[in-house]
Short mmCIF file of N, CA and C in Angstrom, two decimals:
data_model
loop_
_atom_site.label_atom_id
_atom_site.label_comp_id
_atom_site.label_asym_id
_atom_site.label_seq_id
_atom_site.Cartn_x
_atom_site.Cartn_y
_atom_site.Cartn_z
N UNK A 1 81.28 91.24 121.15
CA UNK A 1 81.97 91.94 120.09
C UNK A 1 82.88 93.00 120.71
N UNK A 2 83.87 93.22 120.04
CA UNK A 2 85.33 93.90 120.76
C UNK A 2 84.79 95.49 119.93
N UNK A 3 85.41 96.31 120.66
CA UNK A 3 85.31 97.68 119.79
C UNK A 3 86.40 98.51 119.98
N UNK A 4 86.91 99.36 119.65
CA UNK A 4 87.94 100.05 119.83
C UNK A 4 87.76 101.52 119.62
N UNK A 5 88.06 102.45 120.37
CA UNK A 5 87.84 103.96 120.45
C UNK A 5 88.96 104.80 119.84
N UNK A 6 88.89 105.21 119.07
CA UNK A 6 90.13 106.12 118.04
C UNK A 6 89.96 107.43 117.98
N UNK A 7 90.81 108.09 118.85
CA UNK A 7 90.40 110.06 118.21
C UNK A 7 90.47 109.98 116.97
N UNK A 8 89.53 110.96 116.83
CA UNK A 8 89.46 111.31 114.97
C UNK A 8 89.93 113.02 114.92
N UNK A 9 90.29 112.88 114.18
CA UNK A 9 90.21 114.48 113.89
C UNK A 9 89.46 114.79 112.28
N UNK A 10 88.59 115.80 112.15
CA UNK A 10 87.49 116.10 111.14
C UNK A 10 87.96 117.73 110.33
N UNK A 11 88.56 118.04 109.35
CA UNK A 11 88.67 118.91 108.61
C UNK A 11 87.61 119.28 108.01
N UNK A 12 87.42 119.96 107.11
CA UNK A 12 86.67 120.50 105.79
C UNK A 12 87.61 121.22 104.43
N UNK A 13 87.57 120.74 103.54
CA UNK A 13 88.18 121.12 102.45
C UNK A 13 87.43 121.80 101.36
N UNK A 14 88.22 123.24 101.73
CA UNK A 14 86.86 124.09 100.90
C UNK A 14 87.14 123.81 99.37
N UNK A 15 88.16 123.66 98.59
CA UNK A 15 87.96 123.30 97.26
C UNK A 15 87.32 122.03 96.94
N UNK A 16 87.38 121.27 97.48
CA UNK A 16 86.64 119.81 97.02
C UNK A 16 85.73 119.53 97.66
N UNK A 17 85.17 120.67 99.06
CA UNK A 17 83.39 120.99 99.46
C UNK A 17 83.45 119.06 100.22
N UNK A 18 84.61 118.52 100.73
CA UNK A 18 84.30 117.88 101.46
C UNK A 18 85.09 117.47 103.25
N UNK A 19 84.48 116.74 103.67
CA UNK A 19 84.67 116.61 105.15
C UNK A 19 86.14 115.11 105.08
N UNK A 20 87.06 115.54 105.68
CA UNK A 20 87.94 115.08 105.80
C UNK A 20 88.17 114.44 106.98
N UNK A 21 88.25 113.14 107.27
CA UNK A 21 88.61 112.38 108.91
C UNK A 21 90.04 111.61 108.99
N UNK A 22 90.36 112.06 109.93
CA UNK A 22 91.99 111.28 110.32
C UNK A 22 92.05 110.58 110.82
N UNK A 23 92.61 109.76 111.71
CA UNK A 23 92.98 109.01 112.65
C UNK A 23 94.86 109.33 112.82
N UNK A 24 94.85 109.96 113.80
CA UNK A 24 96.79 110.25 113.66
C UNK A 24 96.84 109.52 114.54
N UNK A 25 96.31 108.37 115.30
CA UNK A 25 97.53 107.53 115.71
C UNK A 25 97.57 105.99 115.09
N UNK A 26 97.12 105.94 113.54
CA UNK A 26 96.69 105.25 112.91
C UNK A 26 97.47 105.31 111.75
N UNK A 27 98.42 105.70 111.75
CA UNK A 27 99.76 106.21 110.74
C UNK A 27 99.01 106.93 110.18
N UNK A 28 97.87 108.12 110.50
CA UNK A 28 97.28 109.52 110.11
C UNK A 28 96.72 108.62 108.75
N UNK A 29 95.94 107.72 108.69
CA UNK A 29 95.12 107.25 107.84
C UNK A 29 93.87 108.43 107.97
N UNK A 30 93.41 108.49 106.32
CA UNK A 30 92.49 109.20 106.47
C UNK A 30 91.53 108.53 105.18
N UNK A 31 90.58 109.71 105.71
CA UNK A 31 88.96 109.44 104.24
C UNK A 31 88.16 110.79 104.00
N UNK A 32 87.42 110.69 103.45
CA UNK A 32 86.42 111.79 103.17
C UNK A 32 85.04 111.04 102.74
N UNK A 33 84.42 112.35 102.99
CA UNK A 33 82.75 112.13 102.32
C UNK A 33 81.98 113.50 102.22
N UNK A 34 81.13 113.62 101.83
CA UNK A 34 80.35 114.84 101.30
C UNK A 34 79.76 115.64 102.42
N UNK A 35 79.80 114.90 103.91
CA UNK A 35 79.23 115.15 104.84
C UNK A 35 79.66 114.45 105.66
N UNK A 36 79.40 114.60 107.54
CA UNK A 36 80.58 114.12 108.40
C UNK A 36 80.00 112.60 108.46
N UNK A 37 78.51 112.17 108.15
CA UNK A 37 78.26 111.16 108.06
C UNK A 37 78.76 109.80 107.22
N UNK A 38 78.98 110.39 105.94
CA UNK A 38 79.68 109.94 105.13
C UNK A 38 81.69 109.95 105.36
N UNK A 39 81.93 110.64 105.91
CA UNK A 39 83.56 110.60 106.27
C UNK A 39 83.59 109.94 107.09
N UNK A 40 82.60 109.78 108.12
CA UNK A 40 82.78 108.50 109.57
C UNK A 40 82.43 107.40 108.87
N UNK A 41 81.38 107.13 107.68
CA UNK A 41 81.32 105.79 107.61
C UNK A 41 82.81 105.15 106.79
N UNK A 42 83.25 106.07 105.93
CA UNK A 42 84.49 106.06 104.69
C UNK A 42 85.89 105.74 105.78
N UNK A 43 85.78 106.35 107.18
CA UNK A 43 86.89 106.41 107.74
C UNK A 43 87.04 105.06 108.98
N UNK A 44 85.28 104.61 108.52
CA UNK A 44 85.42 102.89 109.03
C UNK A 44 85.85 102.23 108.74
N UNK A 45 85.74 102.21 107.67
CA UNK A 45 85.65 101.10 106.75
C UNK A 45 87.55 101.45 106.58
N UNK A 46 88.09 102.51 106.30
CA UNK A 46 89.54 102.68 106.28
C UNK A 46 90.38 102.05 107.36
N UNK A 47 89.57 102.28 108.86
CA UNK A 47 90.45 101.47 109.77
C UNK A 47 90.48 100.26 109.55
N UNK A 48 89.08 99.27 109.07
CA UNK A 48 88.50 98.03 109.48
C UNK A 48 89.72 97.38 108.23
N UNK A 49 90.18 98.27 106.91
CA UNK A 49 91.37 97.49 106.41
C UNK A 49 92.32 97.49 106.13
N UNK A 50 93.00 99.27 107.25
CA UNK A 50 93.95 98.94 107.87
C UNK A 50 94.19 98.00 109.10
N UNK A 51 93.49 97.55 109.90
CA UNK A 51 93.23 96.15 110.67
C UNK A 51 94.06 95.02 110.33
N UNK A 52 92.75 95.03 109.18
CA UNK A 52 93.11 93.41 108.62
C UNK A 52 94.19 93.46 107.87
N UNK A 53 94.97 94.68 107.39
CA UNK A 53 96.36 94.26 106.98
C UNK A 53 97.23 94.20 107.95
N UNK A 54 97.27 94.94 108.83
CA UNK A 54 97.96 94.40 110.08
C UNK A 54 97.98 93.11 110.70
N UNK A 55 96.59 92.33 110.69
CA UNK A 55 96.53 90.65 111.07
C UNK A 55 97.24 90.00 110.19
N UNK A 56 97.29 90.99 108.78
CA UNK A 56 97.91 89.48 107.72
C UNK A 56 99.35 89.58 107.84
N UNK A 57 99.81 90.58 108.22
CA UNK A 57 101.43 91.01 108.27
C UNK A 57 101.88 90.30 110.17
N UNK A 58 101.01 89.66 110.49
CA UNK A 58 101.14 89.70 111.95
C UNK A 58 101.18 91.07 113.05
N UNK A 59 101.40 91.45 112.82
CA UNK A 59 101.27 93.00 113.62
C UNK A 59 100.05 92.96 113.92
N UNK A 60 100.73 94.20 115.37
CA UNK A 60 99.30 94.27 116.08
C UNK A 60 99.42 96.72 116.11
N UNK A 61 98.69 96.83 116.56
CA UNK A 61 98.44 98.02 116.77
C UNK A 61 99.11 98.33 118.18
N UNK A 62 99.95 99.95 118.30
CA UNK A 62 100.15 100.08 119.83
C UNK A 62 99.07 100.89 120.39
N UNK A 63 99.58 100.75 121.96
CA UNK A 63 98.11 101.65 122.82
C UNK A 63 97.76 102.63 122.05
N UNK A 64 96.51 102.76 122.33
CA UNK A 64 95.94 103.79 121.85
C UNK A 64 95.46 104.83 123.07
N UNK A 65 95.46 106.10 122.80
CA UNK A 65 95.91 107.02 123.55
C UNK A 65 94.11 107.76 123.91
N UNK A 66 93.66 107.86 125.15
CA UNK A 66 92.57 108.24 125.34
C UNK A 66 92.78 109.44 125.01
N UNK A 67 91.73 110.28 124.51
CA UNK A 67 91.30 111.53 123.84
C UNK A 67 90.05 112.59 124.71
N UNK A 68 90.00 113.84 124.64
CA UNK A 68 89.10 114.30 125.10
C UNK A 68 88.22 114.73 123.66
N UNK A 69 88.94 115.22 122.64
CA UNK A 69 88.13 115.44 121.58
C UNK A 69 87.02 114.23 120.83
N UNK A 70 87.26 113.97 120.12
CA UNK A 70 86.20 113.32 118.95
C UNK A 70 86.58 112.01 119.13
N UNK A 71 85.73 110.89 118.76
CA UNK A 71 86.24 109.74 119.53
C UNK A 71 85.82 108.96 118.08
N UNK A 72 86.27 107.95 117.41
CA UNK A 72 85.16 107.13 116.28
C UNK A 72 85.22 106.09 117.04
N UNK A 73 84.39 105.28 117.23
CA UNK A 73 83.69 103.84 117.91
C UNK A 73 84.04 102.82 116.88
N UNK A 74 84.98 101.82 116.74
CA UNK A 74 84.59 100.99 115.25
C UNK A 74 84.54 99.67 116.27
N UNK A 75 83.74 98.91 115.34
CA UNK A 75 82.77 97.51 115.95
C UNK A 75 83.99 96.24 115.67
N UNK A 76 84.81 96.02 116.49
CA UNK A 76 85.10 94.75 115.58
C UNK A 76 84.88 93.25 115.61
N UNK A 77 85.00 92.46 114.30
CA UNK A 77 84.55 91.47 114.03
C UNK A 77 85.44 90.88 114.35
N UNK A 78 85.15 89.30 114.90
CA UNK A 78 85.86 88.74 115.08
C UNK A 78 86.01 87.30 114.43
#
């Protein structure tokens, strides 16, 4: 199974009391959840279909840029 390593970057949004995750080299796709557990799983599932719209459009993703900060791990299927 292939995986791919994505800096994340993790906010907090104090009016809506939730945790915010990015991906900026992901055309700054983002998600939230109530907790950082919940924003990493919300901000999986966001890459896994920005992905697959990229396979259906043919496109592929460019390099992705190693990070020292925050890293998200996503599993992919093949």
């Amino acid at each position: 199974m292939d995986r791919l390593e994505l800096p994340v970057e993790y906010s907090f949004d104090f009016d809506s009391k939730m945790v915010i995750a990015t991906i900026p080299q992901l055309n700054y796709i983002s998600s939230f959840g109530k907790d950082f557990k919940e924003a990493e799983k919300n901000i999986t599932e966001a890459v896994l279909a920005y992905l697959e719209a990229l396979e259906k459009e043919g496109l592929t993703i460019s390099n992705i840029e190693k990070s020292l900060g925050t890293v998200l791990i996503v599993e992919l299927v093949s």
